[in-house]
PDB file of C-alpha atoms in Angstrom:
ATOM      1  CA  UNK A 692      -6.621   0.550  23.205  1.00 86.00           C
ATOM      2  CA  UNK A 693      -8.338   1.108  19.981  1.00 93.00           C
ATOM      3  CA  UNK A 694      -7.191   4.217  19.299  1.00 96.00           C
ATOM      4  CA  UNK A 695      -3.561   3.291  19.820  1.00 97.00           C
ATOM      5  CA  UNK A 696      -3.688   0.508  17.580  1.00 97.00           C
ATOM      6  CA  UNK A 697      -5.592   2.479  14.937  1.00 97.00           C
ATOM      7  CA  UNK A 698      -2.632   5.202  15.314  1.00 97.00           C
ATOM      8  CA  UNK A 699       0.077   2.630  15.125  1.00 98.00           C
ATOM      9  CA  UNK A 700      -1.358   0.961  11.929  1.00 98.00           C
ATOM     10  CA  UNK A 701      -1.824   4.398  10.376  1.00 97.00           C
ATOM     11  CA  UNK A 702       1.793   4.891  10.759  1.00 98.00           C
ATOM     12  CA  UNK A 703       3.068   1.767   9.700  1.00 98.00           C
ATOM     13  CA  UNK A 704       0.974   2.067   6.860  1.00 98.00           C
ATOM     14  CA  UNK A 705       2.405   5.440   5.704  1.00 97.00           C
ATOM     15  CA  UNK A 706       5.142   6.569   3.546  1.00 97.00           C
ATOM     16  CA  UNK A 707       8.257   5.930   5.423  1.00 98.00           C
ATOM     17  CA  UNK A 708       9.528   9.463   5.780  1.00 97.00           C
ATOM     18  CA  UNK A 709      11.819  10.670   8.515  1.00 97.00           C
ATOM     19  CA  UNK A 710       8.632  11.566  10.440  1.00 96.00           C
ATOM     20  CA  UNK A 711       6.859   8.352  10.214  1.00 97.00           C
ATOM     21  CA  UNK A 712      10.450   6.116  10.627  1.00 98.00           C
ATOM     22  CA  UNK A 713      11.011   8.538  14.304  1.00 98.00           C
ATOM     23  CA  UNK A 714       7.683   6.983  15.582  1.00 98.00           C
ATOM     24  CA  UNK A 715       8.881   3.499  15.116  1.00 98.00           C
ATOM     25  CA  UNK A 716      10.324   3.449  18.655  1.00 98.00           C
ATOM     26  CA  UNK A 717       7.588   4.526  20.002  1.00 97.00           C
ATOM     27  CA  UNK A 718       5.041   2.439  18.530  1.00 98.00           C
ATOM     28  CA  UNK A 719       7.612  -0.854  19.403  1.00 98.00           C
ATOM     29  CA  UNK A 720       7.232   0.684  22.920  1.00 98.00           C
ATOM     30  CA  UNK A 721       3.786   0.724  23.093  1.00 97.00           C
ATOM     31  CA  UNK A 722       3.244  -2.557  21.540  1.00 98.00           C
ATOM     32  CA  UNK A 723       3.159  -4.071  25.061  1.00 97.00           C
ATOM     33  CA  UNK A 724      -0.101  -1.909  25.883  1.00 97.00           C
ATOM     34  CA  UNK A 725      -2.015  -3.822  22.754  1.00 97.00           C
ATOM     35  CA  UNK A 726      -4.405  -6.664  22.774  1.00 96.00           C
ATOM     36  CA  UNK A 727      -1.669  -9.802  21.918  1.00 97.00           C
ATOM     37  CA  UNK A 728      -3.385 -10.621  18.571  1.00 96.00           C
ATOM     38  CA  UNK A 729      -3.257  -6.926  17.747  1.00 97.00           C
ATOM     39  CA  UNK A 730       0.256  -6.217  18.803  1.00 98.00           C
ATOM     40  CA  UNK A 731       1.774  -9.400  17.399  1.00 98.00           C
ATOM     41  CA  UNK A 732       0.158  -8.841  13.777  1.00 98.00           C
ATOM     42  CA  UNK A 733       1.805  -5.126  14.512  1.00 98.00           C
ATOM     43  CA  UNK A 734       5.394  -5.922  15.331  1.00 98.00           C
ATOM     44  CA  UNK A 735       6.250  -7.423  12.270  1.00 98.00           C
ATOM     45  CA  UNK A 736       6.061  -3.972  10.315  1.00 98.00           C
ATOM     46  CA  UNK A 737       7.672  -2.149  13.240  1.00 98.00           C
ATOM     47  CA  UNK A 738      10.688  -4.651  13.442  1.00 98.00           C
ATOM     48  CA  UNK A 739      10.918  -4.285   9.755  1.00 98.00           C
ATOM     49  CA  UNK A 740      10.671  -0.676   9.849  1.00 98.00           C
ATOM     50  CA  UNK A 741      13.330  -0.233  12.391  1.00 98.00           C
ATOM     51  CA  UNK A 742      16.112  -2.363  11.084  1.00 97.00           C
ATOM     52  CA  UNK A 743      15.736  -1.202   7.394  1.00 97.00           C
ATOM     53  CA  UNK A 744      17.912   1.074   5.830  1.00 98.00           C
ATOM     54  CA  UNK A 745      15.338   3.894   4.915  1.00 98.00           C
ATOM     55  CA  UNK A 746      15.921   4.537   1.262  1.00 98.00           C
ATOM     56  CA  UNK A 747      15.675   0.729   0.694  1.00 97.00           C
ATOM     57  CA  UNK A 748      11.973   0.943   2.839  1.00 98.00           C
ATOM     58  CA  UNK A 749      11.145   3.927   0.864  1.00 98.00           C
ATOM     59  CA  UNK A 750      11.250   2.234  -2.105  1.00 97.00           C
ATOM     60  CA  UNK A 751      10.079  -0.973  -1.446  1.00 96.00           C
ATOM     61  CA  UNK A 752       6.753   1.020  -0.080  1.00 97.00           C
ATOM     62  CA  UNK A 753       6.408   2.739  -4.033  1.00 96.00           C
ATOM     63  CA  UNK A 754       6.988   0.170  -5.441  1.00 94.00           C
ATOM     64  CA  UNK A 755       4.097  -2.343  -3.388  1.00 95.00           C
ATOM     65  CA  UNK A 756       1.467   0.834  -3.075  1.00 94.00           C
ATOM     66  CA  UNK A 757       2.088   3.126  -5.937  1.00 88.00           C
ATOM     67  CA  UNK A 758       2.789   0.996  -8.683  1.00 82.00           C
ATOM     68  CA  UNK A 759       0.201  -1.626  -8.078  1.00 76.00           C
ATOM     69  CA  UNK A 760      -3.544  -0.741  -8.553  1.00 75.00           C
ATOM     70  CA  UNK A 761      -4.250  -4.250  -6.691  1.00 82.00           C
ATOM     71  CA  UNK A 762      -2.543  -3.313  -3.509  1.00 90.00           C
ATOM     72  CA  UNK A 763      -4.164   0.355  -2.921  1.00 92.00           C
ATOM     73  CA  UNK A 764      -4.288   1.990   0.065  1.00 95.00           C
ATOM     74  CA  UNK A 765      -7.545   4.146  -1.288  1.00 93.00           C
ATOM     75  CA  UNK A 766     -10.476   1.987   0.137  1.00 93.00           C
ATOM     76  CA  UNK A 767     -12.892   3.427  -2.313  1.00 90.00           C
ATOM     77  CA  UNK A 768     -11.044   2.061  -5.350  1.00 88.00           C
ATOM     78  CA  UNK A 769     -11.583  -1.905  -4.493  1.00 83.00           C
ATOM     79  CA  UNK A 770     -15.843  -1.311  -4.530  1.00 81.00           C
ATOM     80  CA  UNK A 771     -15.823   1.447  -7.321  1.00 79.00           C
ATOM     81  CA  UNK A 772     -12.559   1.324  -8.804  1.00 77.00           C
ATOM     82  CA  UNK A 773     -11.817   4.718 -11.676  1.00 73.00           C
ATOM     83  CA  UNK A 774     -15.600   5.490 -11.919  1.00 69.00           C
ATOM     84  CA  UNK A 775     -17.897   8.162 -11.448  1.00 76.00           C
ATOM     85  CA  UNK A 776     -19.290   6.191  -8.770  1.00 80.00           C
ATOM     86  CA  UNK A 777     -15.438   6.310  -7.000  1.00 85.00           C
ATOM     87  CA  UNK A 778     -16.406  10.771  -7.190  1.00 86.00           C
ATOM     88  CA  UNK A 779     -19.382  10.384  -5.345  1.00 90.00           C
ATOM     89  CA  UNK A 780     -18.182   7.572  -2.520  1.00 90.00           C
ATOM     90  CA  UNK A 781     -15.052  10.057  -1.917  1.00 92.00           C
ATOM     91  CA  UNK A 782     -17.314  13.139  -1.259  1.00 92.00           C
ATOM     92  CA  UNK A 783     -18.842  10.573   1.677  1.00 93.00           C
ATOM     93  CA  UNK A 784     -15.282  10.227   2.887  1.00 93.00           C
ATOM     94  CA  UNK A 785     -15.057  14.351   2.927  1.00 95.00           C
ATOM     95  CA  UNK A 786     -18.611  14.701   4.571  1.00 95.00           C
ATOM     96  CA  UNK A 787     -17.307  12.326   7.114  1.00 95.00           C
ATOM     97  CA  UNK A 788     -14.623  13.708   7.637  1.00 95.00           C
ATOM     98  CA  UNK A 789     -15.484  17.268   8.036  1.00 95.00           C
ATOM     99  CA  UNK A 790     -18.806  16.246  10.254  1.00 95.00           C
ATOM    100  CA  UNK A 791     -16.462  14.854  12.461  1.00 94.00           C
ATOM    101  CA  UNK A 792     -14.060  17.908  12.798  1.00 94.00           C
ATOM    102  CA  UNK A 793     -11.209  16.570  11.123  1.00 93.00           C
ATOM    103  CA  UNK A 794      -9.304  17.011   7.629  1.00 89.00           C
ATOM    104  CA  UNK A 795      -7.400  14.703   5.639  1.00 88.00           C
ATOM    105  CA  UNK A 796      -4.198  16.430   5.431  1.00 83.00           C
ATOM    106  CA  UNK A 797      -0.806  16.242   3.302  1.00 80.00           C
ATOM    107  CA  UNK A 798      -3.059  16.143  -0.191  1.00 85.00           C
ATOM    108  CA  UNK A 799      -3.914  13.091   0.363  1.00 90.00           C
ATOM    109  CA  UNK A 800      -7.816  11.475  -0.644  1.00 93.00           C
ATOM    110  CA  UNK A 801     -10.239  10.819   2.140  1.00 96.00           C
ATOM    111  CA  UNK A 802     -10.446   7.174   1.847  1.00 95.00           C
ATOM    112  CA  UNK A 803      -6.889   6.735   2.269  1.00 96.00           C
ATOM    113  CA  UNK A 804      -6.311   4.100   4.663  1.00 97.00           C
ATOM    114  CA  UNK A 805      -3.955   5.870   7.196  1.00 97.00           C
ATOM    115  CA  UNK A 806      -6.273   8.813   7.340  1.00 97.00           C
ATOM    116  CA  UNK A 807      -8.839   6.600   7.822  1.00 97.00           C
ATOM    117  CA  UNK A 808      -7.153   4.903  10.941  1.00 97.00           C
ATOM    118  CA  UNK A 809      -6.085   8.328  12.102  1.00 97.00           C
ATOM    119  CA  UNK A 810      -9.857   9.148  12.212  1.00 97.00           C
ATOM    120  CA  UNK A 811     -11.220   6.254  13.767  1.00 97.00           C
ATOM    121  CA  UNK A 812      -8.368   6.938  16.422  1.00 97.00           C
ATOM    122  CA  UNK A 813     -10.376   9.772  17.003  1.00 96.00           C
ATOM    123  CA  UNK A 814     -14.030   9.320  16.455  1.00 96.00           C
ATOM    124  CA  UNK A 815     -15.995   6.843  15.856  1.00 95.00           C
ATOM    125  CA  UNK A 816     -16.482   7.895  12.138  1.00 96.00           C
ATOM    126  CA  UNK A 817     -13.838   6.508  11.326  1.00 96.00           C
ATOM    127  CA  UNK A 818     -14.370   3.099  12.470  1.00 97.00           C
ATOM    128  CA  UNK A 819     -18.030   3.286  10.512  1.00 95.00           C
ATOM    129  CA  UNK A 820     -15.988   3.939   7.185  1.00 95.00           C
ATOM    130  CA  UNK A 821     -13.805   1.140   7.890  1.00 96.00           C
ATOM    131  CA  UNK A 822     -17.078  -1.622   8.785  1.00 93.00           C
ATOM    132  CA  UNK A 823     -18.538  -0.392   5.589  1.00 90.00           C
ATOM    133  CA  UNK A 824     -15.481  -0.624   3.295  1.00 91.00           C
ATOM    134  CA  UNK A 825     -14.440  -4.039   5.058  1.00 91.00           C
ATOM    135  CA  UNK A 826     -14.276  -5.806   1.443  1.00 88.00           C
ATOM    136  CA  UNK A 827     -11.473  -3.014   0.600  1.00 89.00           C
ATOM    137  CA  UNK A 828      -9.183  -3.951   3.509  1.00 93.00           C
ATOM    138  CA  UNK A 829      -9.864  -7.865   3.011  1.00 90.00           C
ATOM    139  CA  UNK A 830      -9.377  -7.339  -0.257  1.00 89.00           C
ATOM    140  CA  UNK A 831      -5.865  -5.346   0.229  1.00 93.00           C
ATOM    141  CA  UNK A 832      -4.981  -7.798   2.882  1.00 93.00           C
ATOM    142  CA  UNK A 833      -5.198 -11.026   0.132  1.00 90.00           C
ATOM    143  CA  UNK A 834      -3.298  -8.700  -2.535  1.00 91.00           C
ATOM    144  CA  UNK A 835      -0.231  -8.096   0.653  1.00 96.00           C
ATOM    145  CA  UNK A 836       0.068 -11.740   1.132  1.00 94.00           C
ATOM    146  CA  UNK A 837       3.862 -12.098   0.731  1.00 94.00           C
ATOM    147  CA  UNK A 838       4.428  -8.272   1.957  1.00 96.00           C
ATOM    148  CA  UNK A 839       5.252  -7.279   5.337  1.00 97.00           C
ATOM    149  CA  UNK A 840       2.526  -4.477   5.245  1.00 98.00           C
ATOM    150  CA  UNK A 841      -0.264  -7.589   5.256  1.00 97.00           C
ATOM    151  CA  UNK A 842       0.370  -7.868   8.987  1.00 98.00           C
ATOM    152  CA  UNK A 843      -0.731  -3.997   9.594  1.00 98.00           C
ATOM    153  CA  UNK A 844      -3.541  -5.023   7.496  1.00 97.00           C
ATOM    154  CA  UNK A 845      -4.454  -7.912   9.587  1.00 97.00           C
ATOM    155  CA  UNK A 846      -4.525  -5.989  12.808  1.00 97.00           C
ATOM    156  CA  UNK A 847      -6.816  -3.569  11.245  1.00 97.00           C
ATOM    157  CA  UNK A 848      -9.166  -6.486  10.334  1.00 96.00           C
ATOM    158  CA  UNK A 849      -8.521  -7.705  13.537  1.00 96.00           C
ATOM    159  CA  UNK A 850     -10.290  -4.587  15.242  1.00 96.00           C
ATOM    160  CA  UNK A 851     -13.214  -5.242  13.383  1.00 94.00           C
ATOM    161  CA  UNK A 852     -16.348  -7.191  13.597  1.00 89.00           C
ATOM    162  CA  UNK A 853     -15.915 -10.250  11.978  1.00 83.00           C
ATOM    163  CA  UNK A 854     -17.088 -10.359   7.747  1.00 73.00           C
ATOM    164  CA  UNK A 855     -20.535 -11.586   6.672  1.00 74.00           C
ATOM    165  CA  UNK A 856     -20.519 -14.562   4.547  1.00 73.00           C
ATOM    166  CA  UNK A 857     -21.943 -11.452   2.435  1.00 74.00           C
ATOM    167  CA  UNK A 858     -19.099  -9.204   2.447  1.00 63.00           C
ATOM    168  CA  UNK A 859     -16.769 -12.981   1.790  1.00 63.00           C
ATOM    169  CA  UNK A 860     -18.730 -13.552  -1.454  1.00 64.00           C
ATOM    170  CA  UNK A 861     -18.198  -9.968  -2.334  1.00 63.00           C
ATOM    171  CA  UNK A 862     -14.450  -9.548  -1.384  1.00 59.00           C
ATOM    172  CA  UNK A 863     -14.296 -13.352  -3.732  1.00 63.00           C
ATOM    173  CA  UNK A 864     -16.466 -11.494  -6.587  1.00 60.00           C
ATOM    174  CA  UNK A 865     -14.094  -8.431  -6.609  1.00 58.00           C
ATOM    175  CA  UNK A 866     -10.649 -10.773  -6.154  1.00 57.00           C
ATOM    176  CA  UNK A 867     -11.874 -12.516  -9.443  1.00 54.00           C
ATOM    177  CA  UNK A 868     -13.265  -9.485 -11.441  1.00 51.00           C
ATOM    178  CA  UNK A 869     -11.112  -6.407 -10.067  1.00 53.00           C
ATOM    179  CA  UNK A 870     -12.774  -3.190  -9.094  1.00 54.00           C
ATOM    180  CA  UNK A 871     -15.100  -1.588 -11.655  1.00 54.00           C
ATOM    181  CA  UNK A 872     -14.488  -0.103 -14.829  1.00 57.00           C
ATOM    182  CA  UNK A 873     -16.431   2.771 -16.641  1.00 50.00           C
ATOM    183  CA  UNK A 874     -19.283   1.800 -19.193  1.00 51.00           C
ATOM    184  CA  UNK A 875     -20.559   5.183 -19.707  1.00 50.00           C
ATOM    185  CA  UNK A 876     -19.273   7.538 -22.112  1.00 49.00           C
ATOM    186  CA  UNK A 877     -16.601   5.782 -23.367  1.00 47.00           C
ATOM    187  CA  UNK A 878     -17.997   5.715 -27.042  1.00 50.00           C
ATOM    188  CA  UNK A 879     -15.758   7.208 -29.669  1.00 53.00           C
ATOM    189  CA  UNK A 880     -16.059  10.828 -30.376  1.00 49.00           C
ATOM    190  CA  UNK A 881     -17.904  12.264 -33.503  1.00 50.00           C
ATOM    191  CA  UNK A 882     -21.144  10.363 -34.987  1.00 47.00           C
ATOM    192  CA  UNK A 883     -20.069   6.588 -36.344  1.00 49.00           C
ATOM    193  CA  UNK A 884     -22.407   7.599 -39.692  1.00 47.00           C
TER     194      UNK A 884
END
């Protein structure tokens, strides 16, 4: 039953293209099949999904994932935000990734959460990245709080152990703060003489 909720989040968590908006039936169909805490965190997004007008959903999506750095669906940028240190976590995504078999497809970066989802639907890899980025979905899931998408967010989290009270202070650090900047080489160029 993990896999199929993995594979439903991914989806509801995508891009509402033609291709992802055909699946909706399907994934209100299989809804039924779901733990009840799972498939009632689920339906919400589905429901939505199916009775919106699809160039309203499409841009309602851009506007919550692509305009706001708060509300990324790139786990990597809540612990290491636009750093070096973002370079080197994403190649661990990749490694991942390829030592499972799989590719992150359609351009998109290997910590992106749908391709995350779609691994851990198929391997267990998948599931590791997600335990060890936890703060990035609890972090995502306080940013979605009066969007629809929190609810695919929650059932995610739901599928998960439950957080440390390590990984709580951290996700509260990182809500206050934001994700890192850069402090290195950011000096002006030429000699300050």
């Amino acid at each position: 039953m993990t896999a199929l909720a993995a594979r439903a989040a991914s989806l509801l968590l995508r891009y509402p293209d033609d291709h992802v908006l055909a699946a909706v039936p399907l994934i209100l169909d299989a809804l039924p099949m779901l733990p009840t805490r799972i498939a009632a965190s689920l339906r919400p997004v589905a429901t939505h999904r199916a009775a919106g007008e699809p160039g309203g959903l499409r841009a309602a999506y851009v506007d919550q994932f692509d305009f706001r750095r708060r509300s990324s669906l790139h786990l990597t940028y809540y612990t290491c935000g636009d750093t070096r240190r973002r370079g080197e976590a994403l190649a661990g995504f990749a490694a991942a990734f390829k030592t499972s078999g799989y590719e992150v497809v359609d351009g998109e970066l290997p910590d992106y959460l749908p391709a995350v989802l779609d691994l851990a639907a198929a391997d267990d890899t998948g599931w590791r990245l997600l335990r060890e980025h936890r703060i990035g979905l609890d972090l995502l899931a306080r940013s979605l709080e009066k969007s629809v998408y929190r609810h695919a967010v929650e059932a995610v989290r739901a599928l998960l152990p439950a957080p440390t009270p390590g990984d709580l202070d951290a996700a509260t650090a990182l809500a206050r703060t934001g994700p890192p900047a850069e402090r290195v080489g950011l000096q002006p160029f030429g000699s300050s003489r």
